[in-house]
Amino acid sequence: FAILIPDDYVSDIKERLSIYRELDNLDDEPALEAYRNELKDRFGEIPIQTEALLDAIRLRWLAKGLGFEKLTLKGGKLIAFFVSNQASAYYQSKAFTRMLNFFKTNPAGYKMYEKGDNLRLGKGDITDIQSAILALRPIAETSFEA
């Protein structure tokens, strides 16, 4: 995916780097949306590659909240890597309980599996960052008691 701030949108490289740093320091949707509006005011209509960058930030927040250490989107598939330390407290956490509860009631299309010593989540039919967000959001919204 092209996830960047094109140089024809923000021509000064120092300014682009500053924007990347500022985006990396944002930590919630209202701040991201405010920054998006600021970019639009300063530089004009936001290019698709930069919208993808903003969606990638949203995806990173979502994945982190679910306890994933890493995500890959490749070949139409999302692979999410759980905490690699099997003795981690994560596996007794509410986040992991939420994950298991989701799979009890929504197994179709998702696959939880081990490869080597790493637990992973796989989901097909992922064509872009937005579809990855749509695939993970229901897990984040699952109750702990399901």
Tab-separated table of N, CA and C in Angstrom:
chain	number	residue	atom	x	y	z
A	1	PHE	N	0.836	-1.179	0.000
A	1	PHE	CA	0.000	0.000	0.000
A	1	PHE	C	0.881	1.243	0.000
A	2	ALA	N	0.447	2.281	-0.698
A	2	ALA	CA	1.152	3.559	-0.659
A	2	ALA	C	0.641	4.320	0.561
A	3	ILE	N	1.474	4.392	1.575
A	3	ILE	CA	1.114	5.031	2.835
A	3	ILE	C	2.166	6.092	3.112
A	4	LEU	N	1.868	7.332	2.716
A	4	LEU	CA	2.873	8.377	2.853
A	4	LEU	C	2.269	9.749	2.639
A	5	ILE	N	3.102	10.740	2.850
A	5	ILE	CA	2.760	12.111	2.527
A	5	ILE	C	3.537	12.435	1.251
A	6	PRO	N	2.853	12.521	0.110
A	6	PRO	CA	3.570	12.744	-1.148
A	6	PRO	C	4.315	14.077	-1.151
A	7	ASP	N	5.443	14.102	-1.825
A	7	ASP	CA	6.225	15.337	-1.859
A	7	ASP	C	5.538	16.430	-2.669
A	8	ASP	N	4.571	16.083	-3.514
A	8	ASP	CA	3.827	17.140	-4.204
A	8	ASP	C	2.688	17.693	-3.335
A	9	TYR	N	2.438	17.068	-2.181
A	9	TYR	CA	1.464	17.580	-1.215
A	9	TYR	C	2.158	18.473	-0.194
A	10	VAL	N	3.258	17.979	0.380
A	10	VAL	CA	4.103	18.770	1.285
A	10	VAL	C	5.508	18.683	0.702
A	11	SER	N	5.956	19.766	0.061
A	11	SER	CA	7.208	19.711	-0.701
A	11	SER	C	8.460	19.759	0.175
A	12	ASP	N	8.394	20.418	1.310
A	12	ASP	CA	9.567	20.557	2.172
A	12	ASP	C	9.760	19.270	2.991
A	13	ILE	N	10.909	18.628	2.805
A	13	ILE	CA	11.161	17.339	3.477
A	13	ILE	C	11.188	17.476	4.997
A	14	LYS	N	11.733	18.591	5.504
A	14	LYS	CA	11.759	18.794	6.961
A	14	LYS	C	10.344	18.906	7.509
A	15	GLU	N	9.496	19.578	6.770
A	15	GLU	CA	8.104	19.700	7.204
A	15	GLU	C	7.391	18.346	7.160
A	16	ARG	N	7.641	17.551	6.103
A	16	ARG	CA	7.042	16.208	6.030
A	16	ARG	C	7.484	15.354	7.212
A	17	LEU	N	8.777	15.393	7.529
A	17	LEU	CA	9.285	14.620	8.669
A	17	LEU	C	8.650	15.084	9.970
A	18	SER	N	8.475	16.377	10.110
A	18	SER	CA	7.822	16.921	11.304
A	18	SER	C	6.376	16.423	11.402
A	19	ILE	N	5.687	16.373	10.271
A	19	ILE	CA	4.304	15.881	10.258
A	19	ILE	C	4.268	14.410	10.655
A	20	TYR	N	5.193	13.613	10.119
A	20	TYR	CA	5.245	12.195	10.508
A	20	TYR	C	5.449	12.052	12.018
A	21	ARG	N	6.358	12.853	12.579
A	21	ARG	CA	6.605	12.786	14.037
A	21	ARG	C	5.359	13.169	14.814
A	22	GLU	N	4.700	14.257	14.388
A	22	GLU	CA	3.497	14.704	15.081
A	22	GLU	C	2.389	13.642	14.992
A	23	LEU	N	2.234	13.039	13.827
A	23	LEU	CA	1.228	11.982	13.688
A	23	LEU	C	1.546	10.802	14.599
A	24	ASP	N	2.811	10.466	14.713
A	24	ASP	CA	3.213	9.342	15.557
A	24	ASP	C	2.916	9.597	17.032
A	25	ASN	N	2.851	10.861	17.418
A	25	ASN	CA	2.607	11.208	18.824
A	25	ASN	C	1.127	11.333	19.171
A	26	LEU	N	0.259	11.268	18.177
A	26	LEU	CA	-1.178	11.343	18.453
A	26	LEU	C	-1.636	10.034	19.074
A	27	ASP	N	-2.641	10.118	19.965
A	27	ASP	CA	-3.036	8.880	20.638
A	27	ASP	C	-4.533	8.605	20.678
A	28	ASP	N	-5.336	9.409	19.964
A	28	ASP	CA	-6.757	9.092	19.916
A	28	ASP	C	-7.401	9.712	18.674
A	29	GLU	N	-8.605	9.262	18.394
A	29	GLU	CA	-9.316	9.674	17.175
A	29	GLU	C	-9.590	11.177	17.118
A	30	PRO	N	-10.048	11.810	18.213
A	30	PRO	CA	-10.280	13.264	18.123
A	30	PRO	C	-9.005	14.046	17.760
A	31	ALA	N	-7.880	13.655	18.331
A	31	ALA	CA	-6.620	14.334	18.009
A	31	ALA	C	-6.232	14.090	16.554
A	32	LEU	N	-6.440	12.866	16.070
A	32	LEU	CA	-6.108	12.547	14.684
A	32	LEU	C	-7.009	13.324	13.727
A	33	GLU	N	-8.281	13.390	14.032
A	33	GLU	CA	-9.208	14.118	13.168
A	33	GLU	C	-8.899	15.617	13.168
A	34	ALA	N	-8.546	16.165	14.319
A	34	ALA	CA	-8.157	17.581	14.388
A	34	ALA	C	-6.904	17.831	13.552
A	35	TYR	N	-5.950	16.910	13.624
A	35	TYR	CA	-4.719	17.062	12.847
A	35	TYR	C	-5.016	16.906	11.350
A	36	ARG	N	-5.901	16.009	11.002
A	36	ARG	CA	-6.310	15.840	9.600
A	36	ARG	C	-6.888	17.147	9.067
A	37	ASN	N	-7.757	17.791	9.858
A	37	ASN	CA	-8.349	19.065	9.453
A	37	ASN	C	-7.289	20.155	9.313
A	38	GLU	N	-6.307	20.129	10.200
A	38	GLU	CA	-5.207	21.085	10.117
A	38	GLU	C	-4.411	20.890	8.820
A	39	LEU	N	-4.129	19.641	8.478
A	39	LEU	CA	-3.422	19.354	7.227
A	39	LEU	C	-4.216	19.871	6.029
A	40	LYS	N	-5.512	19.627	6.051
A	40	LYS	CA	-6.370	20.060	4.949
A	40	LYS	C	-6.374	21.579	4.833
A	41	ASP	N	-6.427	22.255	5.970
A	41	ASP	CA	-6.409	23.728	5.962
A	41	ASP	C	-5.083	24.264	5.423
A	42	ARG	N	-3.988	23.627	5.802
A	42	ARG	CA	-2.659	24.119	5.415
A	42	ARG	C	-2.258	23.751	3.995
A	43	PHE	N	-2.602	22.529	3.560
A	43	PHE	CA	-2.070	22.021	2.297
A	43	PHE	C	-3.126	21.683	1.249
A	44	GLY	N	-4.393	21.762	1.598
A	44	GLY	CA	-5.444	21.448	0.650
A	44	GLY	C	-5.955	20.024	0.810
A	45	GLU	N	-6.740	19.604	-0.163
A	45	GLU	CA	-7.358	18.271	-0.124
A	45	GLU	C	-6.301	17.189	0.138
A	46	ILE	N	-6.621	16.279	1.032
A	46	ILE	CA	-5.651	15.258	1.450
A	46	ILE	C	-5.600	14.141	0.409
A	47	PRO	N	-4.392	13.828	-0.077
A	47	PRO	CA	-4.258	12.751	-1.076
A	47	PRO	C	-4.580	11.384	-0.481
A	48	ILE	N	-4.939	10.475	-1.359
A	48	ILE	CA	-5.331	9.123	-0.945
A	48	ILE	C	-4.225	8.417	-0.155
A	49	GLN	N	-2.951	8.643	-0.516
A	49	GLN	CA	-1.838	8.002	0.194
A	49	GLN	C	-1.752	8.496	1.638
A	50	THR	N	-2.089	9.775	1.852
A	50	THR	CA	-2.049	10.329	3.208
A	50	THR	C	-3.264	9.870	4.003
A	51	GLU	N	-4.423	9.732	3.336
A	51	GLU	CA	-5.592	9.164	4.021
A	51	GLU	C	-5.270	7.732	4.467
A	52	ALA	N	-4.554	6.993	3.619
A	52	ALA	CA	-4.144	5.631	3.988
A	52	ALA	C	-3.205	5.661	5.187
A	53	LEU	N	-2.338	6.655	5.257
A	53	LEU	CA	-1.449	6.811	6.412
A	53	LEU	C	-2.265	7.042	7.684
A	54	LEU	N	-3.274	7.884	7.608
A	54	LEU	CA	-4.132	8.140	8.775
A	54	LEU	C	-4.880	6.867	9.183
A	55	ASP	N	-5.347	6.110	8.189
A	55	ASP	CA	-6.007	4.834	8.501
A	55	ASP	C	-5.019	3.838	9.105
A	56	ALA	N	-3.771	3.865	8.670
A	56	ALA	CA	-2.753	2.968	9.235
A	56	ALA	C	-2.524	3.278	10.708
A	57	ILE	N	-2.597	4.543	11.070
A	57	ILE	CA	-2.469	4.931	12.480
A	57	ILE	C	-3.650	4.369	13.272
A	58	ARG	N	-4.841	4.480	12.713
A	58	ARG	CA	-6.029	3.919	13.370
A	58	ARG	C	-5.894	2.408	13.543
A	59	LEU	N	-5.415	1.750	12.510
A	59	LEU	CA	-5.221	0.297	12.569
A	59	LEU	C	-4.200	-0.071	13.634
A	60	ARG	N	-3.127	0.695	13.731
A	60	ARG	CA	-2.106	0.436	14.750
A	60	ARG	C	-2.692	0.553	16.153
A	61	TRP	N	-3.513	1.591	16.391
A	61	TRP	CA	-4.152	1.745	17.704
A	61	TRP	C	-5.054	0.555	18.011
A	62	LEU	N	-5.836	0.149	17.039
A	62	LEU	CA	-6.757	-0.972	17.215
A	62	LEU	C	-5.990	-2.253	17.530
A	63	ALA	N	-4.946	-2.528	16.748
A	63	ALA	CA	-4.142	-3.736	16.962
A	63	ALA	C	-3.476	-3.720	18.330
A	64	LYS	N	-2.957	-2.582	18.722
A	64	LYS	CA	-2.307	-2.471	20.029
A	64	LYS	C	-3.312	-2.715	21.158
A	65	GLY	N	-4.509	-2.167	21.012
A	65	GLY	CA	-5.551	-2.368	22.023
A	65	GLY	C	-5.980	-3.824	22.152
A	66	LEU	N	-5.847	-4.569	21.055
A	66	LEU	CA	-6.194	-5.994	21.089
A	66	LEU	C	-5.025	-6.850	21.566
A	67	GLY	N	-3.857	-6.254	21.714
A	67	GLY	CA	-2.699	-6.985	22.223
A	67	GLY	C	-1.808	-7.578	21.154
A	68	PHE	N	-1.938	-7.137	19.925
A	68	PHE	CA	-1.066	-7.648	18.870
A	68	PHE	C	0.268	-6.914	18.884
A	69	GLU	N	1.338	-7.664	18.667
A	69	GLU	CA	2.670	-7.071	18.587
A	69	GLU	C	2.983	-6.576	17.182
A	70	LYS	N	2.365	-7.221	16.190
A	70	LYS	CA	2.696	-6.906	14.804
A	70	LYS	C	1.542	-7.331	13.909
A	71	LEU	N	1.357	-6.593	12.813
A	71	LEU	CA	0.369	-6.938	11.796
A	71	LEU	C	1.053	-6.958	10.439
A	72	THR	N	0.610	-7.856	9.581
A	72	THR	CA	1.030	-7.800	8.181
A	72	THR	C	-0.221	-7.910	7.313
A	73	LEU	N	-0.213	-7.162	6.237
A	73	LEU	CA	-1.263	-7.218	5.236
A	73	LEU	C	-0.560	-7.584	3.937
A	74	LYS	N	-0.841	-8.792	3.474
A	74	LYS	CA	-0.120	-9.269	2.304
A	74	LYS	C	-0.963	-10.292	1.562
A	75	GLY	N	-0.999	-10.172	0.257
A	75	GLY	CA	-1.705	-11.152	-0.560
A	75	GLY	C	-3.174	-11.301	-0.211
A	76	GLY	N	-3.830	-10.196	0.164
A	76	GLY	CA	-5.252	-10.262	0.505
A	76	GLY	C	-5.536	-10.875	1.857
A	77	LYS	N	-4.514	-10.954	2.709
A	77	LYS	CA	-4.677	-11.583	4.022
A	77	LYS	C	-4.068	-10.707	5.117
A	78	LEU	N	-4.753	-10.675	6.230
A	78	LEU	CA	-4.262	-10.017	7.436
A	78	LEU	C	-3.699	-11.092	8.344
A	79	ILE	N	-2.486	-10.887	8.826
A	79	ILE	CA	-1.913	-11.770	9.843
A	79	ILE	C	-1.543	-10.894	11.032
A	80	ALA	N	-2.121	-11.223	12.174
A	80	ALA	CA	-1.869	-10.492	13.414
A	80	ALA	C	-1.083	-11.405	14.346
A	81	PHE	N	-0.008	-10.891	14.884
A	81	PHE	CA	0.885	-11.661	15.741
A	81	PHE	C	0.614	-11.312	17.204
A	82	PHE	N	0.240	-12.325	17.956
A	82	PHE	CA	0.027	-12.137	19.390
A	82	PHE	C	1.367	-11.956	20.101
A	83	VAL	N	1.297	-11.595	21.373
A	83	VAL	CA	2.487	-11.448	22.203
A	83	VAL	C	3.311	-12.727	22.109
A	84	SER	N	4.581	-12.582	21.799
A	84	SER	CA	5.423	-13.762	21.560
A	84	SER	C	5.806	-14.494	22.849
A	85	ASN	N	5.851	-13.798	23.963
A	85	ASN	CA	6.191	-14.422	25.242
A	85	ASN	C	4.960	-15.166	25.764
A	86	GLN	N	4.992	-16.488	25.679
A	86	GLN	CA	3.827	-17.279	26.075
A	86	GLN	C	3.522	-17.200	27.572
A	87	ALA	N	4.478	-16.749	28.366
A	87	ALA	CA	4.253	-16.583	29.800
A	87	ALA	C	3.746	-15.178	30.128
A	88	SER	N	3.505	-14.382	29.118
A	88	SER	CA	3.064	-12.999	29.309
A	88	SER	C	1.713	-12.938	30.026
A	89	ALA	N	1.548	-11.919	30.841
A	89	ALA	CA	0.275	-11.691	31.526
A	89	ALA	C	-0.847	-11.392	30.538
A	90	TYR	N	-0.491	-11.050	29.311
A	90	TYR	CA	-1.500	-10.775	28.283
A	90	TYR	C	-2.468	-11.948	28.134
A	91	TYR	N	-1.959	-13.158	28.233
A	91	TYR	CA	-2.803	-14.331	28.011
A	91	TYR	C	-3.799	-14.578	29.149
A	92	GLN	N	-3.718	-13.812	30.223
A	92	GLN	CA	-4.724	-13.831	31.276
A	92	GLN	C	-5.475	-12.498	31.328
A	93	SER	N	-5.257	-11.645	30.349
A	93	SER	CA	-5.824	-10.297	30.357
A	93	SER	C	-7.244	-10.254	29.794
A	94	LYS	N	-7.906	-9.126	30.031
A	94	LYS	CA	-9.231	-8.901	29.467
A	94	LYS	C	-9.167	-8.840	27.942
A	95	ALA	N	-8.097	-8.292	27.403
A	95	ALA	CA	-7.964	-8.202	25.942
A	95	ALA	C	-7.957	-9.595	25.313
A	96	PHE	N	-7.230	-10.520	25.899
A	96	PHE	CA	-7.180	-11.876	25.335
A	96	PHE	C	-8.499	-12.601	25.578
A	97	THR	N	-9.117	-12.381	26.724
A	97	THR	CA	-10.432	-12.954	27.006
A	97	THR	C	-11.446	-12.465	25.976
A	98	ARG	N	-11.384	-11.184	25.651
A	98	ARG	CA	-12.265	-10.616	24.630
A	98	ARG	C	-12.047	-11.338	23.298
A	99	MET	N	-10.797	-11.568	22.968
A	99	MET	CA	-10.460	-12.249	21.720
A	99	MET	C	-11.087	-13.648	21.690
A	100	LEU	N	-10.904	-14.413	22.752
A	100	LEU	CA	-11.451	-15.773	22.807
A	100	LEU	C	-12.971	-15.764	22.751
A	101	ASN	N	-13.599	-14.817	23.446
A	101	ASN	CA	-15.059	-14.709	23.422
A	101	ASN	C	-15.565	-14.396	22.020
A	102	PHE	N	-14.835	-13.558	21.307
A	102	PHE	CA	-15.220	-13.247	19.933
A	102	PHE	C	-15.217	-14.508	19.070
A	103	PHE	N	-14.179	-15.320	19.202
A	103	PHE	CA	-14.067	-16.513	18.363
A	103	PHE	C	-15.076	-17.596	18.719
A	104	LYS	N	-15.593	-17.580	19.939
A	104	LYS	CA	-16.640	-18.537	20.303
A	104	LYS	C	-17.906	-18.288	19.485
A	105	THR	N	-18.191	-17.032	19.215
A	105	THR	CA	-19.439	-16.684	18.539
A	105	THR	C	-19.266	-16.253	17.081
A	106	ASN	N	-18.036	-15.980	16.651
A	106	ASN	CA	-17.791	-15.484	15.290
A	106	ASN	C	-16.592	-16.167	14.641
A	107	PRO	N	-16.596	-17.459	14.522
A	107	PRO	CA	-15.395	-18.115	13.998
A	107	PRO	C	-15.199	-17.983	12.489
A	108	ALA	N	-16.268	-17.730	11.750
A	108	ALA	CA	-16.187	-17.729	10.288
A	108	ALA	C	-15.236	-16.648	9.769
A	109	GLY	N	-14.336	-17.070	8.910
A	109	GLY	CA	-13.432	-16.131	8.260
A	109	GLY	C	-12.159	-15.828	9.024
A	110	TYR	N	-12.117	-16.164	10.300
A	110	TYR	CA	-10.941	-15.915	11.128
A	110	TYR	C	-10.281	-17.249	11.444
A	111	LYS	N	-8.987	-17.213	11.587
A	111	LYS	CA	-8.272	-18.438	11.934
A	111	LYS	C	-7.201	-18.092	12.976
A	112	MET	N	-7.298	-18.725	14.122
A	112	MET	CA	-6.264	-18.572	15.146
A	112	MET	C	-5.393	-19.816	15.065
A	113	TYR	N	-4.091	-19.603	14.939
A	113	TYR	CA	-3.192	-20.747	14.760
A	113	TYR	C	-1.805	-20.432	15.315
A	114	GLU	N	-1.048	-21.502	15.531
A	114	GLU	CA	0.337	-21.371	15.986
A	114	GLU	C	1.267	-21.679	14.832
A	115	LYS	N	2.299	-20.893	14.713
A	115	LYS	CA	3.354	-21.159	13.739
A	115	LYS	C	4.665	-20.972	14.482
A	116	GLY	N	5.435	-22.047	14.543
A	116	GLY	CA	6.597	-22.013	15.429
A	116	GLY	C	6.078	-21.932	16.847
A	117	ASP	N	6.563	-20.974	17.586
A	117	ASP	CA	6.078	-20.759	18.952
A	117	ASP	C	5.185	-19.530	19.043
A	118	ASN	N	4.732	-19.027	17.908
A	118	ASN	CA	3.963	-17.788	17.908
A	118	ASN	C	2.504	-18.052	17.578
A	119	LEU	N	1.617	-17.496	18.393
A	119	LEU	CA	0.182	-17.549	18.146
A	119	LEU	C	-0.172	-16.410	17.195
A	120	ARG	N	-0.994	-16.727	16.178
A	120	ARG	CA	-1.350	-15.742	15.166
A	120	ARG	C	-2.848	-15.785	14.885
A	121	LEU	N	-3.307	-14.700	14.341
A	121	LEU	CA	-4.674	-14.600	13.864
A	121	LEU	C	-4.603	-14.319	12.368
A	122	GLY	N	-5.322	-15.088	11.584
A	122	GLY	CA	-5.381	-14.858	10.147
A	122	GLY	C	-6.789	-14.520	9.723
A	123	LYS	N	-6.889	-13.642	8.740
A	123	LYS	CA	-8.200	-13.254	8.188
A	123	LYS	C	-8.006	-12.962	6.713
A	124	GLY	N	-8.754	-13.662	5.868
A	124	GLY	CA	-8.679	-13.452	4.430
A	124	GLY	C	-9.568	-12.313	3.978
A	125	ASP	N	-9.574	-12.072	2.688
A	125	ASP	CA	-10.382	-11.020	2.063
A	125	ASP	C	-10.069	-9.625	2.597
A	126	ILE	N	-8.807	-9.380	2.858
A	126	ILE	CA	-8.369	-8.066	3.320
A	126	ILE	C	-7.655	-7.392	2.155
A	127	THR	N	-8.316	-6.402	1.584
A	127	THR	CA	-7.780	-5.766	0.386
A	127	THR	C	-7.061	-4.452	0.655
A	128	ASP	N	-7.308	-3.865	1.815
A	128	ASP	CA	-6.691	-2.589	2.140
A	128	ASP	C	-6.745	-2.367	3.650
A	129	ILE	N	-6.221	-1.250	4.076
A	129	ILE	CA	-6.169	-0.948	5.511
A	129	ILE	C	-7.576	-0.811	6.082
A	130	GLN	N	-8.468	-0.202	5.326
A	130	GLN	CA	-9.835	-0.023	5.804
A	130	GLN	C	-10.512	-1.372	6.066
A	131	SER	N	-10.302	-2.359	5.192
A	131	SER	CA	-10.914	-3.671	5.432
A	131	SER	C	-10.261	-4.376	6.615
A	132	ALA	N	-8.989	-4.091	6.889
A	132	ALA	CA	-8.336	-4.644	8.083
A	132	ALA	C	-8.959	-4.045	9.347
A	133	ILE	N	-9.239	-2.746	9.312
A	133	ILE	CA	-9.901	-2.098	10.453
A	133	ILE	C	-11.286	-2.719	10.664
A	134	LEU	N	-12.014	-2.902	9.582
A	134	LEU	CA	-13.361	-3.484	9.690
A	134	LEU	C	-13.326	-4.923	10.197
A	135	ALA	N	-12.236	-5.636	9.930
A	135	ALA	CA	-12.107	-7.017	10.412
A	135	ALA	C	-11.775	-7.072	11.901
A	136	LEU	N	-10.999	-6.110	12.391
A	136	LEU	CA	-10.574	-6.132	13.798
A	136	LEU	C	-11.543	-5.407	14.733
A	137	ARG	N	-12.265	-4.442	14.228
A	137	ARG	CA	-13.146	-3.652	15.088
A	137	ARG	C	-14.173	-4.499	15.840
A	138	PRO	N	-14.830	-5.488	15.191
A	138	PRO	CA	-15.800	-6.299	15.951
A	138	PRO	C	-15.166	-7.048	17.129
A	139	ILE	N	-13.905	-7.411	16.997
A	139	ILE	CA	-13.224	-8.096	18.105
A	139	ILE	C	-13.080	-7.134	19.276
A	140	ALA	N	-12.697	-5.915	18.978
A	140	ALA	CA	-12.512	-4.902	20.034
A	140	ALA	C	-13.827	-4.569	20.719
A	141	GLU	N	-14.930	-4.739	20.007
A	141	GLU	CA	-16.242	-4.392	20.555
A	141	GLU	C	-16.938	-5.554	21.255
A	142	THR	N	-16.296	-6.738	21.264
A	142	THR	CA	-16.879	-7.909	21.915
A	142	THR	C	-16.840	-7.727	23.434
A	143	SER	N	-17.901	-8.168	24.091
A	143	SER	CA	-17.930	-8.045	25.542
A	143	SER	C	-17.046	-9.102	26.174
A	144	PHE	N	-16.710	-8.907	27.426
A	144	PHE	CA	-15.866	-9.843	28.153
A	144	PHE	C	-16.637	-11.082	28.575
A	145	GLU	N	-17.948	-10.986	28.672
A	145	GLU	CA	-18.749	-12.074	29.213
A	145	GLU	C	-19.288	-13.018	28.154
A	146	ALA	N	-19.112	-12.737	26.883
A	146	ALA	CA	-19.752	-13.529	25.820
A	146	ALA	C	-19.508	-15.002	25.956
